[in-house]
Each structure stands twice: as structure tokens, then as C-alpha cells.
PDB file of N, CA and C in Angstrom:
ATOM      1  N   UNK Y 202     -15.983  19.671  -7.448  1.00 41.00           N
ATOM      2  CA  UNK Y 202     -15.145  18.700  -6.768  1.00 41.00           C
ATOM      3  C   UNK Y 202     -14.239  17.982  -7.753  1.00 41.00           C
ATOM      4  N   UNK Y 203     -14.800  17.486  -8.659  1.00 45.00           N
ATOM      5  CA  UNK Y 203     -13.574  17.128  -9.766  1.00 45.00           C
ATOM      6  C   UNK Y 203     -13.008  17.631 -10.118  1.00 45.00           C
ATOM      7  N   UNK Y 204     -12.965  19.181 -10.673  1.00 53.00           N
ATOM      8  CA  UNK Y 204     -12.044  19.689 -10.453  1.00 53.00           C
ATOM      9  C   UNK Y 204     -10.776  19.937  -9.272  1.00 53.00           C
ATOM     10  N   UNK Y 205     -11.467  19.841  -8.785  1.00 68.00           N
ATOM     11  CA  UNK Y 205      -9.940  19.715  -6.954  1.00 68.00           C
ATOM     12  C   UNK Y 205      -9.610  18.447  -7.170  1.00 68.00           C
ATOM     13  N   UNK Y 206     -10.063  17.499  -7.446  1.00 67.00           N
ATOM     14  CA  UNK Y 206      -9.911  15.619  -7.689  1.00 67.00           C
ATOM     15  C   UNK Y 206      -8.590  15.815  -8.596  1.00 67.00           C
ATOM     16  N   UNK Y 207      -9.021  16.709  -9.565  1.00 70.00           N
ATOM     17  CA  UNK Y 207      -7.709  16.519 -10.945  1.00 70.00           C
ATOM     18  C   UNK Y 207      -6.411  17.437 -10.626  1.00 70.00           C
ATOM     19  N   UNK Y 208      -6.691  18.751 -10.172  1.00 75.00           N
ATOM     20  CA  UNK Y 208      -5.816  19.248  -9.196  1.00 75.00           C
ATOM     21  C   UNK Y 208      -4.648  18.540  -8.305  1.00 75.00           C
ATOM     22  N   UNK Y 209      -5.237  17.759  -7.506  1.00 74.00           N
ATOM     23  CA  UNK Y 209      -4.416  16.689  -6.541  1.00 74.00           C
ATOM     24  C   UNK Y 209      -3.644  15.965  -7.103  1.00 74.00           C
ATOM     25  N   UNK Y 210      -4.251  15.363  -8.093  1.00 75.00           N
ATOM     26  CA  UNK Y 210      -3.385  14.407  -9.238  1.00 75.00           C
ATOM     27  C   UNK Y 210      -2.443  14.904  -9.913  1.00 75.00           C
ATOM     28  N   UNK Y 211      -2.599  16.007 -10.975  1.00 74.00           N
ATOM     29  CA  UNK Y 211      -1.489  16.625 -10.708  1.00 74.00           C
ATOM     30  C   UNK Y 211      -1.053  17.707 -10.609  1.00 74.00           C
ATOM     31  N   UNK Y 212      -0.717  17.566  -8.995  1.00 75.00           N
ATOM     32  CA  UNK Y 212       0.118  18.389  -8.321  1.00 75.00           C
ATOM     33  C   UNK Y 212       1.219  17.056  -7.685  1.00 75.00           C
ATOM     34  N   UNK Y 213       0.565  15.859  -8.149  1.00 77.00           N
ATOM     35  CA  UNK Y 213       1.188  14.880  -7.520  1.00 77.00           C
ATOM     36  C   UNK Y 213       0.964  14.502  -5.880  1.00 77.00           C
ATOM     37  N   UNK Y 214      -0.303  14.745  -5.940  1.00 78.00           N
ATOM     38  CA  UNK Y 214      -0.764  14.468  -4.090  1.00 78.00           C
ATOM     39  C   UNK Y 214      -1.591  12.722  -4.208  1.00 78.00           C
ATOM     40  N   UNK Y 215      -1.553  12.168  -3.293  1.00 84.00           N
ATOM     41  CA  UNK Y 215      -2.492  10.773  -3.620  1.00 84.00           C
ATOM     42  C   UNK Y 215      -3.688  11.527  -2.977  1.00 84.00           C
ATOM     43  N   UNK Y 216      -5.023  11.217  -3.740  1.00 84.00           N
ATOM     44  CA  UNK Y 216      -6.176  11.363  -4.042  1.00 84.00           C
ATOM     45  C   UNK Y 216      -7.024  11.096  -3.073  1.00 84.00           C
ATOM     46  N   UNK Y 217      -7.926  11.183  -2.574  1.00 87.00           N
ATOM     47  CA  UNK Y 217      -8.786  10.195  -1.560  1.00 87.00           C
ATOM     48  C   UNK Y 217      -9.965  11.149  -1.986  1.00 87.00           C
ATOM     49  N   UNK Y 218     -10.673  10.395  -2.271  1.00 84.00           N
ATOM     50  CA  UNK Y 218     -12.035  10.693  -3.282  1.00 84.00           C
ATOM     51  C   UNK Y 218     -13.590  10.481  -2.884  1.00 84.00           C
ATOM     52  N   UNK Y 219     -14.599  10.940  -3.275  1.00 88.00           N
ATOM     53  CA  UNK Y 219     -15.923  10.425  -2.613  1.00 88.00           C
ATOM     54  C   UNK Y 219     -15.837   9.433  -3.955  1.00 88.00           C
ATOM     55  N   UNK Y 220     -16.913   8.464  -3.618  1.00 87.00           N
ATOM     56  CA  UNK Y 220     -16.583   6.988  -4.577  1.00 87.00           C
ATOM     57  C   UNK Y 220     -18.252   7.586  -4.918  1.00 87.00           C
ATOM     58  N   UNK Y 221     -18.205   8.577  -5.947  1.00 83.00           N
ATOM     59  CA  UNK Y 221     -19.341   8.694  -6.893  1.00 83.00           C
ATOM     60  C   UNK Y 221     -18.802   9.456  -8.297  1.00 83.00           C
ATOM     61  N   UNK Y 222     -19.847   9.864  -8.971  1.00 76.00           N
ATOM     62  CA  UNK Y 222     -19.792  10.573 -10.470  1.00 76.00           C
ATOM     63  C   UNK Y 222     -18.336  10.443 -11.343  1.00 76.00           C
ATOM     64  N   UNK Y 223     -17.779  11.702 -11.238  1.00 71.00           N
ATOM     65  CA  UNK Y 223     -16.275  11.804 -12.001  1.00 71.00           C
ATOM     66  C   UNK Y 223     -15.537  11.000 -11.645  1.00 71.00           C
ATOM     67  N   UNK Y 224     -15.006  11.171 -10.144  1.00 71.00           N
ATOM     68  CA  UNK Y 224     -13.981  10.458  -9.168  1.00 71.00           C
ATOM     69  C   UNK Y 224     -13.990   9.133  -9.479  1.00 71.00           C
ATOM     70  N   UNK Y 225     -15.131   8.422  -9.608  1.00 69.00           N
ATOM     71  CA  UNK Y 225     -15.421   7.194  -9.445  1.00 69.00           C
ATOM     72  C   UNK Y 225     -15.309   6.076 -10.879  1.00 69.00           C
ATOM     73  N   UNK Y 226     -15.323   7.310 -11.857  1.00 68.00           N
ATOM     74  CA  UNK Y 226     -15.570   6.652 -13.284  1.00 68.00           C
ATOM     75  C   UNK Y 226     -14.592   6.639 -13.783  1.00 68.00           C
ATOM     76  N   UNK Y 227     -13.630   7.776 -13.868  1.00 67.00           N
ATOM     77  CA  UNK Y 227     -12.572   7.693 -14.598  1.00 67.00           C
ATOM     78  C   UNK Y 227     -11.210   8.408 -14.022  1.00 67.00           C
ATOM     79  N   UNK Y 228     -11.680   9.136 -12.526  1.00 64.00           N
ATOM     80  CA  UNK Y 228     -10.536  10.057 -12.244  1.00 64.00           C
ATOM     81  C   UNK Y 228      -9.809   9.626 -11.826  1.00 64.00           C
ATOM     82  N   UNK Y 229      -9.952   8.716 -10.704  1.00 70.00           N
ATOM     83  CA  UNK Y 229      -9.360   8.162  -9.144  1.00 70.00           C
ATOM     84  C   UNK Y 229      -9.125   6.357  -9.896  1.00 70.00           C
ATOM     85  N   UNK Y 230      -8.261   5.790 -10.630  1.00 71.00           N
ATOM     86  CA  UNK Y 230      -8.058   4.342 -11.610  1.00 71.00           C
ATOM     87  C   UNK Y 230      -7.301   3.959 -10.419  1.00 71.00           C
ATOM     88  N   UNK Y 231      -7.102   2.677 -11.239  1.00 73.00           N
ATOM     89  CA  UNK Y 231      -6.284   1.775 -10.057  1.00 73.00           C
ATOM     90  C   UNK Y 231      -4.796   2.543  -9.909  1.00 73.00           C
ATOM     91  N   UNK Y 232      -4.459   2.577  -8.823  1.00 78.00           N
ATOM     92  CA  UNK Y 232      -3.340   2.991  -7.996  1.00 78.00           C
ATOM     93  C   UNK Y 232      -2.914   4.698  -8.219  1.00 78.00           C
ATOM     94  N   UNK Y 233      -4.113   5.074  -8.455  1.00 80.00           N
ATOM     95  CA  UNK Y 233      -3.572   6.697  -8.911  1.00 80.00           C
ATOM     96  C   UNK Y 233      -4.368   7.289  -7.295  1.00 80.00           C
ATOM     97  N   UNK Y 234      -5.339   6.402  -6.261  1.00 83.00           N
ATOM     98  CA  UNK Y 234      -5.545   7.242  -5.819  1.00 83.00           C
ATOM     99  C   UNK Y 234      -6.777   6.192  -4.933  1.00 83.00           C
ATOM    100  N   UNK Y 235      -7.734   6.753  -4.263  1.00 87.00           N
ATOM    101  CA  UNK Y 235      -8.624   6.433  -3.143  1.00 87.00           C
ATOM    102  C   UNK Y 235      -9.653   6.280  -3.046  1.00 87.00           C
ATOM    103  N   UNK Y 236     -10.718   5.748  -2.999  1.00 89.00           N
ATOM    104  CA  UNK Y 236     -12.578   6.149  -3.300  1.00 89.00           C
ATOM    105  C   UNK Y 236     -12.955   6.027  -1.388  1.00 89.00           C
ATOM    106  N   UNK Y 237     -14.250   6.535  -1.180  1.00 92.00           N
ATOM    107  CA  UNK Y 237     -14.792   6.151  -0.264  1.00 92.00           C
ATOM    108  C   UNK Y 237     -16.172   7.074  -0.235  1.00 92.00           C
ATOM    109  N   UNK Y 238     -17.064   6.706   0.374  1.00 93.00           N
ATOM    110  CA  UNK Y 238     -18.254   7.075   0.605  1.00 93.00           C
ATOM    111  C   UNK Y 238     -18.751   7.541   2.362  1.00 93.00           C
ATOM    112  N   UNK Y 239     -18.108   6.526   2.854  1.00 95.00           N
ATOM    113  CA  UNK Y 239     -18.951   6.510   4.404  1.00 95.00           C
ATOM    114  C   UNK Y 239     -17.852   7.161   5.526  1.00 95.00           C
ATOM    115  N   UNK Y 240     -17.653   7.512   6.551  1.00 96.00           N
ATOM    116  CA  UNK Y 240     -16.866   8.599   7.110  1.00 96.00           C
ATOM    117  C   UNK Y 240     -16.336   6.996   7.926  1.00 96.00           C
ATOM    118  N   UNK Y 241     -16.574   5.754   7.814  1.00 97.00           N
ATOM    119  CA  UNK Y 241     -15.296   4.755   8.450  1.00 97.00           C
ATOM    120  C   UNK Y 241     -14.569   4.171   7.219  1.00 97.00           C
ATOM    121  N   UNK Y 242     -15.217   4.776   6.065  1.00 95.00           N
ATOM    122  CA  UNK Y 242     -14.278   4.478   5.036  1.00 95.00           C
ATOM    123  C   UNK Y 242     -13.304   5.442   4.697  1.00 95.00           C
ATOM    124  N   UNK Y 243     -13.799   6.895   4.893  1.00 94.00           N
ATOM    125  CA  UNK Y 243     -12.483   7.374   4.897  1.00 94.00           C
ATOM    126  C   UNK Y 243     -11.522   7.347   6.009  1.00 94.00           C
ATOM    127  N   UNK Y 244     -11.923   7.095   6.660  1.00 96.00           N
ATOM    128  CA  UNK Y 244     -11.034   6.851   8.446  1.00 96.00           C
ATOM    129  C   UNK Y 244     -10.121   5.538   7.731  1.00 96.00           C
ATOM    130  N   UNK Y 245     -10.675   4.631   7.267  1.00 96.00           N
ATOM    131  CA  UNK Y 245      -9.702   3.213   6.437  1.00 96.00           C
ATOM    132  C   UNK Y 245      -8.637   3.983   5.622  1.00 96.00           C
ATOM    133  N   UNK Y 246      -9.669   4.256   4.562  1.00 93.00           N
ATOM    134  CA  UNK Y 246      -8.594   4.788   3.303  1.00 93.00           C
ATOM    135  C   UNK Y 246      -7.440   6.135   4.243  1.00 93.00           C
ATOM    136  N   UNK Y 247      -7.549   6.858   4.435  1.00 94.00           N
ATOM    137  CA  UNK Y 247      -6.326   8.008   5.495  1.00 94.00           C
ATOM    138  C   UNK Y 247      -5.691   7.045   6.064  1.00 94.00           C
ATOM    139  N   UNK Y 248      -5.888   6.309   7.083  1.00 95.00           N
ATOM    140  CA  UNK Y 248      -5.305   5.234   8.171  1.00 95.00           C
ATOM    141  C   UNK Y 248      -4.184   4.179   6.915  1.00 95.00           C
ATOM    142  N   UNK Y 249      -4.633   3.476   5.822  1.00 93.00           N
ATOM    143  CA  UNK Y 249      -4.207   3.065   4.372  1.00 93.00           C
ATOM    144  C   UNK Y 249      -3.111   4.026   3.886  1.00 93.00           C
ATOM    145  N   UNK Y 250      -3.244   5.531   3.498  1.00 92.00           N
ATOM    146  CA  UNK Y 250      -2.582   6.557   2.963  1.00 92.00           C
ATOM    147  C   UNK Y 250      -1.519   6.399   3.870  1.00 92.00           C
ATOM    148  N   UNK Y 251      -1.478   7.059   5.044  1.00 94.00           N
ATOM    149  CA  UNK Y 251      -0.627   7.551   6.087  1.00 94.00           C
ATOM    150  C   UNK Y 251       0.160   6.421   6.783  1.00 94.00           C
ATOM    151  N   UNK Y 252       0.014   4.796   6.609  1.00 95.00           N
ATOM    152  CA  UNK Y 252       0.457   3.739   6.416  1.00 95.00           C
ATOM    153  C   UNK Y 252       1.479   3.497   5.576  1.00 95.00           C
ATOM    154  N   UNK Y 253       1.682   4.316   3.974  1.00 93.00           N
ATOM    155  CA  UNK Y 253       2.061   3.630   2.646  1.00 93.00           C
ATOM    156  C   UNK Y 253       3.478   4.095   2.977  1.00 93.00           C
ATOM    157  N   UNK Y 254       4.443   3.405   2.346  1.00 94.00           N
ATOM    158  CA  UNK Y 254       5.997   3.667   2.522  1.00 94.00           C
ATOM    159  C   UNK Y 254       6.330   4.329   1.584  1.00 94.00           C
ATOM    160  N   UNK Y 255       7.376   5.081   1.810  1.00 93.00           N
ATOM    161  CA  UNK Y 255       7.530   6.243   1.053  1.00 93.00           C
ATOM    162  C   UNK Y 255       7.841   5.957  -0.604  1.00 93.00           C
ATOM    163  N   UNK Y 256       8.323   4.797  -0.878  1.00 94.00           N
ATOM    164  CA  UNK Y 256       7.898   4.426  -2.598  1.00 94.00           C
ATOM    165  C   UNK Y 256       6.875   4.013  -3.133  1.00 94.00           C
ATOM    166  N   UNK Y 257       5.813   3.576  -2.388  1.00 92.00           N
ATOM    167  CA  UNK Y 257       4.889   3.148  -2.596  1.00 92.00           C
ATOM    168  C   UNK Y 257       3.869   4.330  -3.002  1.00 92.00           C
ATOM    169  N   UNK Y 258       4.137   5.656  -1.892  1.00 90.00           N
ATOM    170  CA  UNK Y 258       3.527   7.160  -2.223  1.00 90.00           C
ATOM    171  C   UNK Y 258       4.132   7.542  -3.813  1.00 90.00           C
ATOM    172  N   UNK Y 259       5.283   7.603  -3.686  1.00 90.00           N
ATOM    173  CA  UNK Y 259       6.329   7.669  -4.859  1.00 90.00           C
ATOM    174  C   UNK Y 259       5.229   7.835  -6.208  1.00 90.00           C
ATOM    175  N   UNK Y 260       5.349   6.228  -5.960  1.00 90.00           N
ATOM    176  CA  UNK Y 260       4.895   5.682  -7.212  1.00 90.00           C
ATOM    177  C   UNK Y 260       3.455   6.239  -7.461  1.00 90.00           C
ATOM    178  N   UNK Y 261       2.850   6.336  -6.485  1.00 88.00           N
ATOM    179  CA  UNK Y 261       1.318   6.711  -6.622  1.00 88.00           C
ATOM    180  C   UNK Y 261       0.827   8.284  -6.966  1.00 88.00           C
ATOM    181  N   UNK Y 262       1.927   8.660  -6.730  1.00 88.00           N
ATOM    182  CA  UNK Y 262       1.874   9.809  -7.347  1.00 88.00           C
ATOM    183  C   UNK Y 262       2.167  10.849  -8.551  1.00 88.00           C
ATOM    184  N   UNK Y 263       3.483  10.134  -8.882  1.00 88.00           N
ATOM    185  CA  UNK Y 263       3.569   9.587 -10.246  1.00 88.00           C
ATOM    186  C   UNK Y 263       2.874   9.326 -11.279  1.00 88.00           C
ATOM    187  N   UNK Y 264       2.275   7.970 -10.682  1.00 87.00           N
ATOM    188  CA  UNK Y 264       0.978   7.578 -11.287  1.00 87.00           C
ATOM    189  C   UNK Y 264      -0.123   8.240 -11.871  1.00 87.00           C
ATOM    190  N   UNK Y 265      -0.087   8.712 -10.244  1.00 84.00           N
ATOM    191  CA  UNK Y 265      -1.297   9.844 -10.603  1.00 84.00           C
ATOM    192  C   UNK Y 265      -1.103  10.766 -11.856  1.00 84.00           C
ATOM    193  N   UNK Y 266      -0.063  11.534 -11.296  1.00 84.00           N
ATOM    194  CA  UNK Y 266       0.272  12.733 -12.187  1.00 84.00           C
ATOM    195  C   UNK Y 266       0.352  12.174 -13.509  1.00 84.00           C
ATOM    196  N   UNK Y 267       1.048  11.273 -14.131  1.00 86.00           N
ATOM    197  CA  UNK Y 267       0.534  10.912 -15.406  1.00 86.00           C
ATOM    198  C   UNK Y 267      -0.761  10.240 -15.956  1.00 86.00           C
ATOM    199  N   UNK Y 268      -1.620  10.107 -15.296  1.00 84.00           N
ATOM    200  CA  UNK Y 268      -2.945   9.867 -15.527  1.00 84.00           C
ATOM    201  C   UNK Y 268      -3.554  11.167 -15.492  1.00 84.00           C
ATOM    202  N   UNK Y 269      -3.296  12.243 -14.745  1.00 80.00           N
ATOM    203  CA  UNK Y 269      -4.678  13.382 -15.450  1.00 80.00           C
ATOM    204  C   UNK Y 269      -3.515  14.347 -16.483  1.00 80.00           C
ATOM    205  N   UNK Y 270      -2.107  14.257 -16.540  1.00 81.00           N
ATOM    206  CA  UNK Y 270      -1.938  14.541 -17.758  1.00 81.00           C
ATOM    207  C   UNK Y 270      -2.000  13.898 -18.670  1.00 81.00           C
ATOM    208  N   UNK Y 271      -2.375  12.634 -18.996  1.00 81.00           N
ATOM    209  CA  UNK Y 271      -2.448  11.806 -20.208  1.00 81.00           C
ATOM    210  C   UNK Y 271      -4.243  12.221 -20.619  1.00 81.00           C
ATOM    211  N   UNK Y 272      -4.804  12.037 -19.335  1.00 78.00           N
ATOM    212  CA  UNK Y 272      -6.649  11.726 -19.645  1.00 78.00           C
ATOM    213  C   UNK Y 272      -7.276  13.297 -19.562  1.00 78.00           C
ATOM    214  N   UNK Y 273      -6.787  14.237 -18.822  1.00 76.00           N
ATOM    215  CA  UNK Y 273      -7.529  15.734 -19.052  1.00 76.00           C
ATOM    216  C   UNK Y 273      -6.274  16.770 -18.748  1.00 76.00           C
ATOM    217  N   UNK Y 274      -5.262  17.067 -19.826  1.00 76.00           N
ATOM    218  CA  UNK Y 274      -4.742  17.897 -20.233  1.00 76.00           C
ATOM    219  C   UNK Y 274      -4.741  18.696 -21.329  1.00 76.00           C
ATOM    220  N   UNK Y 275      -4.862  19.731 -21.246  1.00 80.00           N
ATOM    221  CA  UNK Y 275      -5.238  20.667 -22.643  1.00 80.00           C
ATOM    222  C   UNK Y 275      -5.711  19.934 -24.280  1.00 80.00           C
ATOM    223  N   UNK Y 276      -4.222  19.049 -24.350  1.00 82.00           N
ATOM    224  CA  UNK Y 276      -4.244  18.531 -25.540  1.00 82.00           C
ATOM    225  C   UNK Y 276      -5.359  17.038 -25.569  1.00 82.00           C
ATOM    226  N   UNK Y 277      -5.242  16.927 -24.635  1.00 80.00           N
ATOM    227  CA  UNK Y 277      -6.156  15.918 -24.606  1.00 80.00           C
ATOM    228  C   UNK Y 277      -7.714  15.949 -24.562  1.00 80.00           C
ATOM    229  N   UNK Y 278      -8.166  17.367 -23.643  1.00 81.00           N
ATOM    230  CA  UNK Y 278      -9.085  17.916 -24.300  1.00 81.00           C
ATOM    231  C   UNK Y 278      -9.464  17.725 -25.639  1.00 81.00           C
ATOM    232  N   UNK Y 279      -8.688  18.751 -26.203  1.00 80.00           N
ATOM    233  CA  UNK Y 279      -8.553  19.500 -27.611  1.00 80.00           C
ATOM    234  C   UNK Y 279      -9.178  18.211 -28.441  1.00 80.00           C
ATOM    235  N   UNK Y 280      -8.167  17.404 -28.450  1.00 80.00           N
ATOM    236  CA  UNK Y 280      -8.406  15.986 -29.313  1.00 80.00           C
ATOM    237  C   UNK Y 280      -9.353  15.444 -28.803  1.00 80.00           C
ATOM    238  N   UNK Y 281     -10.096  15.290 -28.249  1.00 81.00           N
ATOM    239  CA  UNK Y 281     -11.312  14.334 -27.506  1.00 81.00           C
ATOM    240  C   UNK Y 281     -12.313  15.620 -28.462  1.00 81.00           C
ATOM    241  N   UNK Y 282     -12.355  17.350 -27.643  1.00 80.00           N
ATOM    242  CA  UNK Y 282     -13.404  17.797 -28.551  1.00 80.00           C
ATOM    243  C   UNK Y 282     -13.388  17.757 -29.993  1.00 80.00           C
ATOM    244  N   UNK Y 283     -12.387  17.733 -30.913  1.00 77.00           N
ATOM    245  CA  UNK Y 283     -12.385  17.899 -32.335  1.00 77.00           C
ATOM    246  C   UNK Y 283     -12.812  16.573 -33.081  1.00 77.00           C
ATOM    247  N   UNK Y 284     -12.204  15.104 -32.054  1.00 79.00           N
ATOM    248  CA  UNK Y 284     -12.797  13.748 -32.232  1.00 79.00           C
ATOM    249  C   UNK Y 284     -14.489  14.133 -32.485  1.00 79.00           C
ATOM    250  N   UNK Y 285     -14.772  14.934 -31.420  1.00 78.00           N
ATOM    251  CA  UNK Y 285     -16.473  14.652 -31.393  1.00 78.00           C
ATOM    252  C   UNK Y 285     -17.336  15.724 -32.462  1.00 78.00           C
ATOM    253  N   UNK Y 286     -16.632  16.516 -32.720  1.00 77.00           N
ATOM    254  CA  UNK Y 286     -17.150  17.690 -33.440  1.00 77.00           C
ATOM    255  C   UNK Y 286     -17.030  16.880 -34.516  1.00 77.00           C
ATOM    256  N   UNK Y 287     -15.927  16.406 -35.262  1.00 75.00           N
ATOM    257  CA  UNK Y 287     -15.743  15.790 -36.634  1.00 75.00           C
ATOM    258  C   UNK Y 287     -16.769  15.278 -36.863  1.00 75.00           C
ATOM    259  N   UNK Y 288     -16.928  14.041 -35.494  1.00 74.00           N
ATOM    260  CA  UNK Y 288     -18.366  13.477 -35.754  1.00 74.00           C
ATOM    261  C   UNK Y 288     -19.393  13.897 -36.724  1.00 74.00           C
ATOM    262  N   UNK Y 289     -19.874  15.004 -35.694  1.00 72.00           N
ATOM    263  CA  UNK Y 289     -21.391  16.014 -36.110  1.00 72.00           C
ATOM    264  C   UNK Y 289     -21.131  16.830 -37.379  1.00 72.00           C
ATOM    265  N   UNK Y 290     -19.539  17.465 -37.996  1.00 69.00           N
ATOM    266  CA  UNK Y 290     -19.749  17.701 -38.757  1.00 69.00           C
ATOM    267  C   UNK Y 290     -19.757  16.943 -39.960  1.00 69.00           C
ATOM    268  N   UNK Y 291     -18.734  15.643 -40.029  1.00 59.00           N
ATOM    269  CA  UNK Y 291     -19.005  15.068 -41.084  1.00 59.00           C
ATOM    270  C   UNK Y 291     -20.397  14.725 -41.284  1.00 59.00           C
ATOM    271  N   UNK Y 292     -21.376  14.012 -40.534  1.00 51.00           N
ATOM    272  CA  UNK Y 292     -22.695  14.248 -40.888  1.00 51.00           C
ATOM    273  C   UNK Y 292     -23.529  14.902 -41.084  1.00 51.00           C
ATOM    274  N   UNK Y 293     -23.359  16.042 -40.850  1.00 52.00           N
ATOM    275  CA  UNK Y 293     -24.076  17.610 -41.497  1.00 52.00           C
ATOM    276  C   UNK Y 293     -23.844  17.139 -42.715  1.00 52.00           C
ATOM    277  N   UNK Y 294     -22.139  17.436 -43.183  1.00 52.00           N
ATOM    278  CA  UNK Y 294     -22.134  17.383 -44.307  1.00 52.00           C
ATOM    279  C   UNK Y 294     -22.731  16.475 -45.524  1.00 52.00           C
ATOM    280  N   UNK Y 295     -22.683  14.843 -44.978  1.00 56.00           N
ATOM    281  CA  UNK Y 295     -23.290  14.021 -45.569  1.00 56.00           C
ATOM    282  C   UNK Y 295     -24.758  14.555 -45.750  1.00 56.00           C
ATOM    283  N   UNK Y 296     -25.507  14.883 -44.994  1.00 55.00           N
ATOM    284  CA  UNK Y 296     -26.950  15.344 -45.064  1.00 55.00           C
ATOM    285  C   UNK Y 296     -27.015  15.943 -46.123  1.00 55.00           C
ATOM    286  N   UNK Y 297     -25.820  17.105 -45.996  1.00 50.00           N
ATOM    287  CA  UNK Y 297     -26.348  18.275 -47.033  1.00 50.00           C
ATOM    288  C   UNK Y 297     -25.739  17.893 -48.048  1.00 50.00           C
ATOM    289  N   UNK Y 298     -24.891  16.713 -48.403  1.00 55.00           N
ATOM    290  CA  UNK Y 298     -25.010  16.390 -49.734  1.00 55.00           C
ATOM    291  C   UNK Y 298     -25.574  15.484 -50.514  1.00 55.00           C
ATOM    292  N   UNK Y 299     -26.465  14.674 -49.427  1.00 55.00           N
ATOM    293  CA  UNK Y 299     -27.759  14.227 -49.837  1.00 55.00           C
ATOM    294  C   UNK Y 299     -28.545  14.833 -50.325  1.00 55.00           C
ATOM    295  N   UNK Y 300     -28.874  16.115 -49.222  1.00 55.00           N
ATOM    296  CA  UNK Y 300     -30.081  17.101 -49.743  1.00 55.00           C
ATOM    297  C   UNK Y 300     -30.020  17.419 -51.187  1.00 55.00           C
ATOM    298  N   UNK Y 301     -28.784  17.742 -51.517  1.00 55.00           N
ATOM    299  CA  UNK Y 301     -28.280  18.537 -52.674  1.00 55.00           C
ATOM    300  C   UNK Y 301     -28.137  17.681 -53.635  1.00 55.00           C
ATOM    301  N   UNK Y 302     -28.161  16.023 -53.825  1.00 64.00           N
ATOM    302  CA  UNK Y 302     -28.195  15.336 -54.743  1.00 64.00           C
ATOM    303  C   UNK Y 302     -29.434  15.132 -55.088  1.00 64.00           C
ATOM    304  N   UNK Y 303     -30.295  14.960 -53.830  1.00 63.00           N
ATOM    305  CA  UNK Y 303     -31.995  14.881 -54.439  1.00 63.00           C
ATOM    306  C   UNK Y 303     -32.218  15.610 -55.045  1.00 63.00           C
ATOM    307  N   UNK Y 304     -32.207  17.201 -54.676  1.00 62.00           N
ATOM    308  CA  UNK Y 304     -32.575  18.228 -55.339  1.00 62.00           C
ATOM    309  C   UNK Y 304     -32.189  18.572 -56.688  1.00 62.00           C
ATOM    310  N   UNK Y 305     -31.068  18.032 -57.224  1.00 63.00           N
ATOM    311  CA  UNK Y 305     -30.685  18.256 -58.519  1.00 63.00           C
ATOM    312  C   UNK Y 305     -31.281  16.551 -59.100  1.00 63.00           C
ATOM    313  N   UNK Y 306     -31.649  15.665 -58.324  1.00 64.00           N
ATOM    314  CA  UNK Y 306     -32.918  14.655 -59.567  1.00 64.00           C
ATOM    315  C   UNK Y 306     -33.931  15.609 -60.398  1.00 64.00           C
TER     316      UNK Y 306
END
């Protein structure tokens, strides 16, 4: 489902989301898009959507679309995994040049 969540965004569609896990944490931010849980909340949020004037969609879609290309686009990936790898490897490395300083006491 998050995947179809990030899809929508951009393709530039406004969002309307179940208000749990991905959607809820970081996908669906203020004005990029919709949460709901209970079937009179999505009846609100659609009834809300299909209400909005046509700049108001505009903008929200927009919005959107530059929020999952800023937060999960390739490059943004990329840099988030190599951020975290650096992590783990710079501390390997520290380890093993601990190891390797004891060992030559």
C-alpha cells in the first residue's frame, strides 16, 4: 500500500490514505494529502477532496509531488542508504583498528 500511497503523490493525485504505518508517519504531511481510518471518515475526507477548488487541488498536488520526490526518490534513497552504511562501516573500521592496535602491544 505505500507503495500506491507514493505513486499518487507523484503522479500528482491528492492522496487519501488509511491513517496507519507509512501513510501516517511520513507519507501523507500536512497538505500533501488525507488520513482516515473509519469508512465515515473516508466518506468526510472524499466529501473534503471533491469540495476543494481547483487551486487549492493545484497546490496540493504540487505539494504532494514535491514531497515524495524530495523524501523517496532514487537519489534520496541512495543518500539516506550510504548515510547509514557509512555508519556501520566507519565502526567496523574503528573496531578493527582497535583490534589491531592491541594486538601489536
Amino acid at each position: 500500500a505505500v507503495v500506491s500511497t507514493q505513486s499518487t503523490g507523484a503522479a500528482g493525485l491528492v492522496t487519501l490514505a488509511h491513517k496507519s504505518g507509512g501513510p501516517k508517519m511520513d507519507i501523507v504531511v500536512e497538505g500533501t494529502g488525507f488520513l482516515a481510518e473509519t469508512a465515515e471518515e473516508y466518506s468526510k475526507q472524499m466529501e473534503r477532496i471533491f469540495g476543494m477548488g481547483e487551486a487549492e487541488l493545484i497546490g496540493m498536488r504540487e505539494k504532494g509531488r514535491e514531497h515524495v520526490r524530495r523524501e523517496f526518490s532514487d537519489e534520496a534513497f541512495r543518500d539516506s542508504f550510504v548515510a547509514h552504511c557509512k555508519e556501520h562501516v566507519d565502526l567496523d573500521l574503528r573496531e578493527i583498528e582497535y583490534i589491531s592496535e592491541m594486538e601489536d602491544e
